[in-house]
mmCIF file of C-alpha atoms in Angstrom:
data_model
loop_
_atom_site.group_PDB
_atom_site.id
_atom_site.type_symbol
_atom_site.label_atom_id
_atom_site.label_comp_id
_atom_site.label_asym_id
_atom_site.label_seq_id
_atom_site.Cartn_x
_atom_site.Cartn_y
_atom_site.Cartn_z
ATOM 1 C CA MET A 28 111.904 142.745 73.698
ATOM 2 C CA ASP A 29 111.970 139.954 71.538
ATOM 3 C CA ASP A 30 111.333 137.467 73.831
ATOM 4 C CA PRO A 31 107.725 136.961 74.646
ATOM 5 C CA GLU A 32 108.088 136.577 78.186
ATOM 6 C CA SER A 33 109.509 140.150 78.247
ATOM 7 C CA LEU A 34 106.103 141.244 76.883
ATOM 8 C CA PRO A 35 103.342 143.280 78.628
ATOM 9 C CA GLY A 36 100.415 140.360 78.852
ATOM 10 C CA PRO A 37 96.654 140.676 77.897
ATOM 11 C CA ASP A 38 96.022 142.218 81.267
ATOM 12 C CA THR A 39 98.529 144.658 80.961
ATOM 13 C CA ARG A 40 97.527 145.517 77.524
ATOM 14 C CA GLU A 41 93.814 145.576 78.608
ATOM 15 C CA ALA A 42 94.594 148.030 81.563
ATOM 16 C CA LEU A 43 96.629 150.531 79.283
ATOM 17 C CA GLU A 44 94.090 150.517 76.677
ATOM 18 C CA GLN A 45 91.170 151.585 79.268
ATOM 19 C CA LEU A 46 93.608 154.122 80.701
ATOM 20 C CA LEU A 47 94.250 155.793 77.230
ATOM 21 C CA LEU A 48 90.355 155.184 75.951
ATOM 22 C CA GLY A 49 88.995 156.719 79.092
ATOM 23 C CA GLY A 50 87.213 153.512 79.790
ATOM 24 C CA PRO A 51 86.114 150.187 78.817
ATOM 25 C CA ARG A 52 84.926 149.452 74.963
ATOM 26 C CA ARG A 53 81.326 148.887 75.449
ATOM 27 C CA TYR A 54 79.489 150.605 71.955
ATOM 28 C CA THR A 55 79.254 149.711 68.666
ATOM 29 C CA ARG A 56 79.663 151.713 65.672
ATOM 30 C CA LEU A 57 75.718 152.237 65.310
ATOM 31 C CA GLU A 58 75.683 152.479 68.932
ATOM 32 C CA VAL A 59 77.841 155.235 68.937
ATOM 33 C CA GLY A 60 76.114 157.261 66.181
ATOM 34 C CA ALA A 61 72.632 156.901 67.426
ATOM 35 C CA ARG A 62 73.865 158.172 71.073
ATOM 36 C CA ALA A 63 75.651 161.095 69.227
ATOM 37 C CA GLY A 64 73.075 162.000 66.934
ATOM 38 C CA MET A 65 75.090 161.069 63.687
ATOM 39 C CA PRO A 66 73.743 158.908 60.960
ATOM 40 C CA PRO A 67 76.153 155.978 60.576
ATOM 41 C CA GLU A 68 77.724 156.971 57.197
ATOM 42 C CA ARG A 69 79.211 159.814 58.872
ATOM 43 C CA THR A 70 80.772 158.066 61.552
ATOM 44 C CA LEU A 71 82.222 155.777 59.318
ATOM 45 C CA ARG A 72 83.616 158.628 57.170
ATOM 46 C CA LEU A 73 85.166 160.325 59.996
ATOM 47 C CA TRP A 74 86.596 157.454 61.942
ATOM 48 C CA ARG A 75 88.739 156.305 58.634
ATOM 49 C CA ALA A 76 89.654 159.875 57.974
ATOM 50 C CA LEU A 77 91.141 159.425 61.276
ATOM 51 C CA GLY A 78 92.867 156.893 60.132
ATOM 52 C CA PHE A 79 91.509 153.906 62.057
ATOM 53 C CA PRO A 80 90.560 150.323 60.548
ATOM 54 C CA ASP A 81 86.787 149.614 60.163
ATOM 55 C CA ALA A 82 84.956 148.136 63.103
ATOM 56 C CA ALA A 83 82.240 145.609 62.390
ATOM 57 C CA ASP A 84 78.637 146.626 63.006
ATOM 58 C CA ASP A 85 78.511 143.971 65.724
ATOM 59 C CA ASP A 86 82.040 144.911 67.492
ATOM 60 C CA ARG A 87 82.323 146.691 70.575
ATOM 61 C CA ALA A 88 85.081 148.846 69.700
ATOM 62 C CA PHE A 89 84.039 152.179 71.140
ATOM 63 C CA THR A 90 83.863 154.121 74.654
ATOM 64 C CA ASP A 91 82.199 157.111 76.208
ATOM 65 C CA ALA A 92 85.141 159.172 75.207
ATOM 66 C CA ASP A 93 84.338 158.050 71.457
ATOM 67 C CA ILE A 94 80.670 159.637 71.842
ATOM 68 C CA ALA A 95 82.036 162.528 73.727
ATOM 69 C CA ALA A 96 84.503 163.384 70.754
ATOM 70 C CA LEU A 97 81.680 163.363 68.248
ATOM 71 C CA ASP A 98 79.477 165.349 70.278
ATOM 72 C CA VAL A 99 82.387 168.052 70.599
ATOM 73 C CA LEU A 100 82.804 167.907 66.582
ATOM 74 C CA SER A 101 79.201 168.170 66.309
ATOM 75 C CA THR A 102 79.286 171.576 68.487
ATOM 76 C CA LEU A 103 82.270 173.007 66.333
ATOM 77 C CA ILE A 104 79.789 172.553 63.158
ATOM 78 C CA ASP A 105 76.859 174.217 64.307
ATOM 79 C CA SER A 106 79.143 177.074 65.761
ATOM 80 C CA GLY A 107 80.054 177.602 62.030
ATOM 81 C CA PHE A 108 83.648 177.327 63.354
ATOM 82 C CA VAL A 109 84.006 174.092 61.245
ATOM 83 C CA GLY A 110 82.457 174.019 57.715
ATOM 84 C CA PRO A 111 80.153 170.672 57.069
ATOM 85 C CA GLY A 112 82.281 170.097 54.044
ATOM 86 C CA SER A 113 85.243 170.178 55.729
ATOM 87 C CA GLU A 114 85.239 167.842 58.746
ATOM 88 C CA ALA A 115 86.508 164.712 57.309
ATOM 89 C CA SER A 116 89.522 166.795 55.849
ATOM 90 C CA ILE A 117 90.208 168.251 59.642
ATOM 91 C CA ALA A 118 89.934 164.849 60.945
ATOM 92 C CA ARG A 119 92.479 163.420 58.131
ATOM 93 C CA ALA A 120 95.391 166.338 58.796
ATOM 94 C CA MET A 121 94.810 165.666 62.455
ATOM 95 C CA GLY A 122 94.754 162.011 62.337
ATOM 96 C CA GLN A 123 97.955 161.877 60.380
ATOM 97 C CA SER A 124 99.906 164.266 62.290
ATOM 98 C CA LEU A 125 99.026 162.711 65.458
ATOM 99 C CA SER A 126 99.390 159.093 64.115
ATOM 100 C CA ARG A 127 103.040 160.125 63.908
ATOM 101 C CA LEU A 128 103.375 161.646 67.358
ATOM 102 C CA ALA A 129 101.931 158.543 68.939
ATOM 103 C CA ASP A 130 104.142 156.185 67.045
ATOM 104 C CA TRP A 131 107.285 158.286 68.791
ATOM 105 C CA GLN A 132 105.429 158.234 72.211
ATOM 106 C CA THR A 133 104.956 154.456 71.882
ATOM 107 C CA ASP A 134 108.689 153.725 71.212
ATOM 108 C CA MET A 135 109.342 155.741 74.194
ATOM 109 C CA LEU A 136 107.138 153.792 76.507
ATOM 110 C CA ALA A 137 108.245 150.588 75.119
ATOM 111 C CA ASP A 138 112.211 151.434 75.507
ATOM 112 C CA SER A 139 111.168 152.280 79.030
ATOM 113 C CA PHE A 140 109.630 148.994 79.558
ATOM 114 C CA ALA A 141 112.235 147.026 77.668
ATOM 115 C CA ARG A 142 115.152 149.042 79.857
ATOM 116 C CA SER A 143 112.967 147.828 82.870
ATOM 117 C CA ALA A 144 112.558 144.338 81.969
ATOM 118 C CA GLU A 145 116.558 143.857 81.291
ATOM 119 C CA ARG A 146 117.150 145.313 85.082
ATOM 120 C CA THR A 147 114.967 143.183 86.620
ATOM 121 C CA GLY A 148 114.805 140.293 84.268
ATOM 122 C CA ARG A 149 111.094 139.636 84.275
ATOM 123 C CA ALA A 150 108.469 141.281 82.238
ATOM 124 C CA VAL A 151 106.554 144.652 83.380
ATOM 125 C CA GLY A 152 103.720 143.923 85.594
ATOM 126 C CA THR A 153 100.193 145.246 85.161
ATOM 127 C CA GLU A 154 100.450 147.675 87.680
ATOM 128 C CA GLU A 155 104.043 149.229 86.796
ATOM 129 C CA ALA A 156 103.177 149.383 83.166
ATOM 130 C CA VAL A 157 99.659 151.676 84.360
ATOM 131 C CA ALA A 158 101.693 153.421 86.970
ATOM 132 C CA ALA A 159 104.023 154.639 84.298
ATOM 133 C CA ALA A 160 101.583 155.417 81.774
ATOM 134 C CA GLN A 161 99.663 157.612 84.498
ATOM 135 C CA GLU A 162 102.853 159.211 85.260
ATOM 136 C CA LEU A 163 103.853 159.985 81.708
ATOM 137 C CA LEU A 164 100.549 161.014 79.965
ATOM 138 C CA PRO A 165 99.741 164.160 81.811
ATOM 139 C CA ARG A 166 103.444 165.461 81.064
ATOM 140 C CA LEU A 167 103.255 164.557 77.460
ATOM 141 C CA ARG A 168 99.456 166.231 77.331
ATOM 142 C CA GLU A 169 100.704 169.126 79.052
ATOM 143 C CA VAL A 170 104.161 169.337 76.886
ATOM 144 C CA GLN A 171 101.528 168.898 73.678
ATOM 145 C CA ASP A 172 99.274 171.637 74.730
ATOM 146 C CA TYR A 173 102.307 173.985 75.132
ATOM 147 C CA VAL A 174 103.605 173.704 71.942
ATOM 148 C CA TRP A 175 100.330 173.774 70.195
ATOM 149 C CA ARG A 176 99.344 177.005 72.149
ATOM 150 C CA ARG A 177 103.108 178.827 70.725
ATOM 151 C CA HIS A 178 102.290 177.650 67.197
ATOM 152 C CA LEU A 179 98.905 179.223 67.200
ATOM 153 C CA ALA A 180 100.494 182.302 68.912
ATOM 154 C CA ALA A 181 103.225 182.437 66.197
ATOM 155 C CA ASN A 182 100.327 182.841 63.967
ATOM 156 C CA VAL A 183 98.305 185.650 65.727
ATOM 157 C CA ASP A 184 99.793 188.519 63.219
ATOM 158 C CA ARG A 185 98.690 186.579 60.070
ATOM 159 C CA LEU A 186 95.485 186.123 61.603
ATOM 160 C CA LEU A 187 94.869 189.827 62.238
ATOM 161 C CA ALA A 188 96.606 190.832 59.174
ATOM 162 C CA ALA A 189 94.938 189.006 57.117
ATOM 163 C CA SER A 190 93.119 191.115 54.363
ATOM 164 C CA GLY A 191 92.099 188.117 52.021
ATOM 165 C CA PRO A 192 91.143 184.581 52.653
ATOM 166 C CA GLY A 193 93.270 182.742 55.444
ATOM 167 C CA ASP A 194 94.532 180.189 53.438
ATOM 168 C CA ARG A 195 96.165 182.286 50.827
ATOM 169 C CA ARG A 196 99.881 183.933 51.125
ATOM 170 C CA GLU A 197 102.600 185.361 49.739
ATOM 171 C CA LEU A 198 105.497 182.788 50.764
ATOM 172 C CA ALA A 199 108.967 181.384 49.883
ATOM 173 C CA VAL A 200 109.015 177.591 49.419
ATOM 174 C CA GLY A 201 111.771 175.342 49.687
ATOM 175 C CA PHE A 202 113.333 171.966 49.279
ATOM 176 C CA ALA A 203 115.945 170.569 50.969
ATOM 177 C CA ASP A 204 117.265 167.411 49.220
ATOM 178 C CA LEU A 205 120.011 164.934 50.240
ATOM 179 C CA VAL A 206 121.934 164.052 47.551
ATOM 180 C CA GLY A 207 122.648 160.226 46.183
ATOM 181 C CA TYR A 208 120.367 159.641 49.407
ATOM 182 C CA THR A 209 118.940 156.026 47.588
ATOM 183 C CA SER A 210 122.010 154.532 46.446
ATOM 184 C CA ARG A 211 123.525 155.093 49.976
ATOM 185 C CA SER A 212 120.303 153.815 52.122
ATOM 186 C CA ARG A 213 120.510 150.444 50.278
ATOM 187 C CA GLY A 214 124.024 149.897 52.098
ATOM 188 C CA MET A 215 123.085 150.735 55.716
ATOM 189 C CA GLY A 216 121.715 148.878 58.484
ATOM 190 C CA GLY A 217 118.267 150.144 60.059
ATOM 191 C CA ARG A 218 119.789 151.497 62.896
ATOM 192 C CA GLU A 219 122.376 153.522 61.271
ATOM 193 C CA LEU A 220 119.758 154.798 58.399
ATOM 194 C CA GLY A 221 117.731 155.817 61.583
ATOM 195 C CA ALA A 222 120.258 157.643 62.905
ATOM 196 C CA MET A 223 120.836 159.518 59.727
ATOM 197 C CA VAL A 224 117.433 160.386 59.260
ATOM 198 C CA GLU A 225 117.146 161.695 62.739
ATOM 199 C CA ASP A 226 120.119 163.923 62.604
ATOM 200 C CA PHE A 227 119.180 165.354 59.067
ATOM 201 C CA GLU A 228 115.366 166.295 60.465
ATOM 202 C CA SER A 229 116.979 167.577 63.689
ATOM 203 C CA THR A 230 119.701 169.667 61.610
ATOM 204 C CA ALA A 231 117.022 171.058 59.512
ATOM 205 C CA ALA A 232 114.412 171.692 62.248
ATOM 206 C CA GLU A 233 116.895 173.518 63.763
ATOM 207 C CA VAL A 234 118.086 175.850 60.733
ATOM 208 C CA ILE A 235 114.594 176.380 59.629
ATOM 209 C CA ALA A 236 113.221 177.411 63.029
ATOM 210 C CA ARG A 237 116.298 179.686 63.795
ATOM 211 C CA HIS A 238 115.432 181.914 60.423
ATOM 212 C CA HIS A 239 111.656 182.035 61.021
ATOM 213 C CA GLY A 240 110.862 179.318 58.691
ATOM 214 C CA ARG A 241 108.215 176.493 59.074
ATOM 215 C CA VAL A 242 108.973 172.764 58.325
ATOM 216 C CA VAL A 243 105.792 171.442 56.405
ATOM 217 C CA LYS A 244 106.580 168.444 56.139
ATOM 218 C CA THR A 245 109.642 165.620 56.007
ATOM 219 C CA VAL A 246 110.640 162.731 53.981
ATOM 220 C CA GLY A 247 113.390 160.366 54.385
ATOM 221 C CA ASP A 248 115.598 162.424 51.819
ATOM 222 C CA GLY A 249 114.304 165.904 52.315
ATOM 223 C CA VAL A 250 112.199 168.790 53.870
ATOM 224 C CA LEU A 251 109.714 171.059 52.912
ATOM 225 C CA PHE A 252 110.054 174.434 54.153
ATOM 226 C CA THR A 253 108.109 178.053 53.977
ATOM 227 C CA ALA A 254 109.267 181.208 55.060
ATOM 228 C CA ALA A 255 107.438 184.693 55.037
ATOM 229 C CA SER A 256 110.403 186.831 53.561
ATOM 230 C CA ALA A 257 112.936 186.071 50.953
ATOM 231 C CA THR A 258 116.063 186.677 53.269
ATOM 232 C CA ASP A 259 114.616 184.023 55.616
ATOM 233 C CA ALA A 260 114.363 181.719 52.985
ATOM 234 C CA ALA A 261 118.138 182.275 51.543
ATOM 235 C CA GLU A 262 119.393 182.146 54.643
ATOM 236 C CA ILE A 263 117.775 178.657 55.347
ATOM 237 C CA GLY A 264 119.154 177.586 51.614
ATOM 238 C CA LEU A 265 122.435 178.826 52.635
ATOM 239 C CA GLU A 266 123.001 177.864 56.263
ATOM 240 C CA LEU A 267 121.503 174.399 56.098
ATOM 241 C CA PRO A 268 124.071 172.517 53.766
ATOM 242 C CA ALA A 269 126.544 173.761 55.605
ATOM 243 C CA ALA A 270 125.376 173.072 58.951
ATOM 244 C CA TRP A 271 124.787 169.536 57.742
ATOM 245 C CA ASP A 272 128.135 169.388 55.630
ATOM 246 C CA ALA A 273 130.214 166.149 57.081
ATOM 247 C CA ALA A 274 132.687 163.526 55.103
ATOM 248 C CA GLU A 275 130.219 160.935 56.409
ATOM 249 C CA ARG A 276 126.867 162.375 55.258
ATOM 250 C CA PRO A 277 125.381 162.593 51.691
ATOM 251 C CA PRO A 278 125.513 166.365 50.385
ATOM 252 C CA LEU A 279 122.654 168.680 50.552
ATOM 253 C CA ARG A 280 121.113 170.729 47.833
ATOM 254 C CA VAL A 281 118.453 173.313 48.001
ATOM 255 C CA GLY A 282 115.754 174.939 45.619
ATOM 256 C CA ALA A 283 113.478 177.509 46.511
ATOM 257 C CA ALA A 284 110.909 179.748 44.922
ATOM 258 C CA TYR A 285 108.683 182.537 45.896
ATOM 259 C CA GLY A 286 104.764 183.421 45.324
ATOM 260 C CA ALA A 287 101.063 182.729 46.254
ATOM 261 C CA VAL A 288 100.468 179.355 47.778
ATOM 262 C CA LEU A 289 97.316 177.799 49.347
ATOM 263 C CA THR A 290 98.039 176.812 52.867
ATOM 264 C CA ARG A 291 95.335 174.060 53.820
ATOM 265 C CA LEU A 292 95.528 171.775 56.801
ATOM 266 C CA GLY A 293 99.130 172.519 57.405
ATOM 267 C CA ASP A 294 100.533 171.500 53.774
ATOM 268 C CA VAL A 295 101.013 173.953 51.128
ATOM 269 C CA TYR A 296 99.780 173.829 47.449
ATOM 270 C CA SER A 297 100.714 176.092 44.589
ATOM 271 C CA PRO A 298 102.571 175.855 41.037
ATOM 272 C CA VAL A 299 105.315 177.516 43.350
ATOM 273 C CA VAL A 300 105.861 174.467 45.050
ATOM 274 C CA ASN A 301 106.236 172.413 42.000
ATOM 275 C CA LEU A 302 108.843 175.252 40.905
ATOM 276 C CA ALA A 303 111.170 174.756 44.200
ATOM 277 C CA SER A 304 111.069 171.095 43.665
ATOM 278 C CA ARG A 305 112.674 171.262 40.109
ATOM 279 C CA LEU A 306 115.232 173.576 41.092
ATOM 280 C CA THR A 307 116.179 171.660 43.930
ATOM 281 C CA SER A 308 116.665 168.554 41.330
ATOM 282 C CA LEU A 309 118.783 171.135 39.045
ATOM 283 C CA ALA A 310 121.057 172.369 41.872
ATOM 284 C CA ARG A 311 124.505 170.554 42.754
ATOM 285 C CA PRO A 312 125.842 169.650 45.918
ATOM 286 C CA GLY A 313 125.617 172.210 48.653
ATOM 287 C CA ALA A 314 124.056 174.860 45.914
ATOM 288 C CA LEU A 315 120.936 177.058 46.224
ATOM 289 C CA LEU A 316 118.855 177.759 43.268
ATOM 290 C CA VAL A 317 116.044 180.147 43.224
ATOM 291 C CA ASP A 318 113.183 181.076 40.645
ATOM 292 C CA ARG A 319 113.438 185.002 39.293
ATOM 293 C CA GLU A 320 110.795 186.477 41.707
ATOM 294 C CA LEU A 321 112.917 185.272 44.873
ATOM 295 C CA ALA A 322 116.157 185.970 42.761
ATOM 296 C CA ASP A 323 114.496 189.943 42.377
ATOM 297 C CA ARG A 324 114.117 190.000 45.795
ATOM 298 C CA LEU A 325 117.539 189.290 46.986
ATOM 299 C CA ARG A 326 119.132 191.353 44.680
ATOM 300 C CA ALA A 327 117.704 194.112 46.183
ATOM 301 C CA THR A 328 119.858 193.804 49.230
ATOM 302 C CA GLU A 329 123.883 193.359 49.620
ATOM 303 C CA ASP A 330 123.779 190.352 51.353
ATOM 304 C CA TYR A 331 124.123 188.159 48.664
ATOM 305 C CA ARG A 332 125.127 187.476 45.048
ATOM 306 C CA VAL A 333 122.431 186.464 42.791
ATOM 307 C CA ARG A 334 123.678 184.863 39.428
ATOM 308 C CA PRO A 335 121.451 183.764 36.411
ATOM 309 C CA LEU A 336 122.384 180.551 34.780
ATOM 310 C CA ARG A 337 121.387 179.282 31.309
ATOM 311 C CA ARG A 338 118.075 178.515 30.741
ATOM 312 C CA VAL A 339 116.975 174.813 30.722
ATOM 313 C CA SER A 340 113.959 172.347 30.012
ATOM 314 C CA VAL A 341 112.762 170.257 32.801
ATOM 315 C CA ARG A 342 109.323 168.384 33.378
ATOM 316 C CA GLY A 343 106.378 171.279 33.172
ATOM 317 C CA TYR A 344 109.030 173.738 32.164
ATOM 318 C CA ASP A 345 110.285 174.470 28.442
ATOM 319 C CA HIS A 346 112.790 177.152 29.657
ATOM 320 C CA LEU A 347 113.542 177.465 33.241
ATOM 321 C CA GLN A 348 115.973 180.197 34.522
ATOM 322 C CA PRO A 349 117.836 178.862 37.795
ATOM 323 C CA TRP A 350 119.404 181.776 39.786
ATOM 324 C CA LEU A 351 122.409 180.861 41.898
ATOM 325 C CA VAL A 352 122.615 182.563 45.254
ATOM 326 C CA ARG A 353 125.772 182.719 47.191
ATOM 327 C CA ARG A 354 127.563 184.985 49.710
ATOM 328 C CA PRO A 355 129.175 188.249 48.531
ATOM 329 C CA LYS A 356 132.566 187.117 50.362
ATOM 330 C CA HIS A 357 133.043 184.331 47.439
ATOM 331 C CA ALA A 358 135.283 186.390 44.847
ATOM 332 C CA THR A 359 134.893 184.060 41.937
ATOM 333 C CA ASP A 360 131.754 182.286 40.302
ATOM 334 C CA ASP A 361 133.248 178.771 40.368
ATOM 335 C CA GLU A 362 131.703 177.588 43.566
ATOM 336 C CA HIS A 363 129.808 174.522 43.576
ATOM 337 C CA GLY A 364 130.867 173.638 39.898
ATOM 338 C CA TYR A 365 129.193 176.837 38.491
ATOM 339 C CA ASP A 366 132.197 177.895 36.349
ATOM 340 C CA ASP A 367 130.350 179.625 33.695
ATOM 341 C CA ASP A 368 127.001 180.438 32.216
ATOM 342 C CA ALA A 369 126.672 177.082 30.562
ATOM 343 C CA PHE A 370 124.122 175.098 32.562
ATOM 344 C CA ASP A 371 123.239 170.992 31.765
ATOM 345 C CA PRO A 372 121.003 169.491 34.180
ATOM 346 C CA GLU A 373 122.826 166.418 33.083
ATOM 347 C CA ASP A 374 125.839 167.643 34.953
ATOM 348 C CA GLY A 375 124.112 167.609 37.897
ATOM 349 C CA PRO A 376 123.940 165.302 40.787
ATOM 350 C CA THR A 377 120.998 162.653 40.240
ATOM 351 C CA ASP A 378 119.954 160.085 43.143
#
């Protein structure tokens, strides 16, 4: 769709925009705030938190749907469900998550338009574009609602069992990191790199979900995950490098730690997160390193061999002792290159 003639024209863009926004743009930012009963500075703060660029005071950029959304937010705050001090944080978390989802869905719709243009040799017309969007949007909304409800249902037990603050939990936190990603990605084309990242995220999501974990977030060369139990974290850490292993792929290493974490707006915060990151940076390709707390929990079972390595000094930890976790079927201790109790972080892989 690099040919301008294959791109939808301004009439198509306006029609799609009105479909998506529920009507034409007719209000300025100040008018929206006045109709919703919100001070202008508050509407601006929320607008920015959602990830949208500023609109000039006289720019008619808003619709009736924007006013309705502010009314709903005011109702939530008045009910006590959303604290006045957390509204911007919630808006920011929703904006970041849904922006990524919208990017993917836009690409999907653009691909559909491109295929249609290739078949017919002409640009997608306004009626065709609007008809495609009208057919697609309700289905996407239904799927999104279903997935959202299923994730809420998965947290019901935690909600009912919570004896303290709901945002503080005991969890295993892990990082899975592609070794040599930066150097390898320099020699890749955009399509090839995109395919590798998609394969990695798909593999990670499948393995983590299989063992009752949760993907917190992904970046190009790694994934941060949590698990409620030590054994689930170990299964993820041992299975993921094996599932990803292939000659044309960079190897994977995993580090994990266990302890109290703060869960906030879908992310996790704790020294445990930093500890898991440091352990990951020390791990060799294909290996799983854990902290003492997670090691102690795993040693209580016969499903794993847990071996201490020599203490090392890394940023933030002067005497960090990693523990190597493996399946009990390994007869020797030289798997992944850990052939004695010496451990020099300089011997490990670097990116």
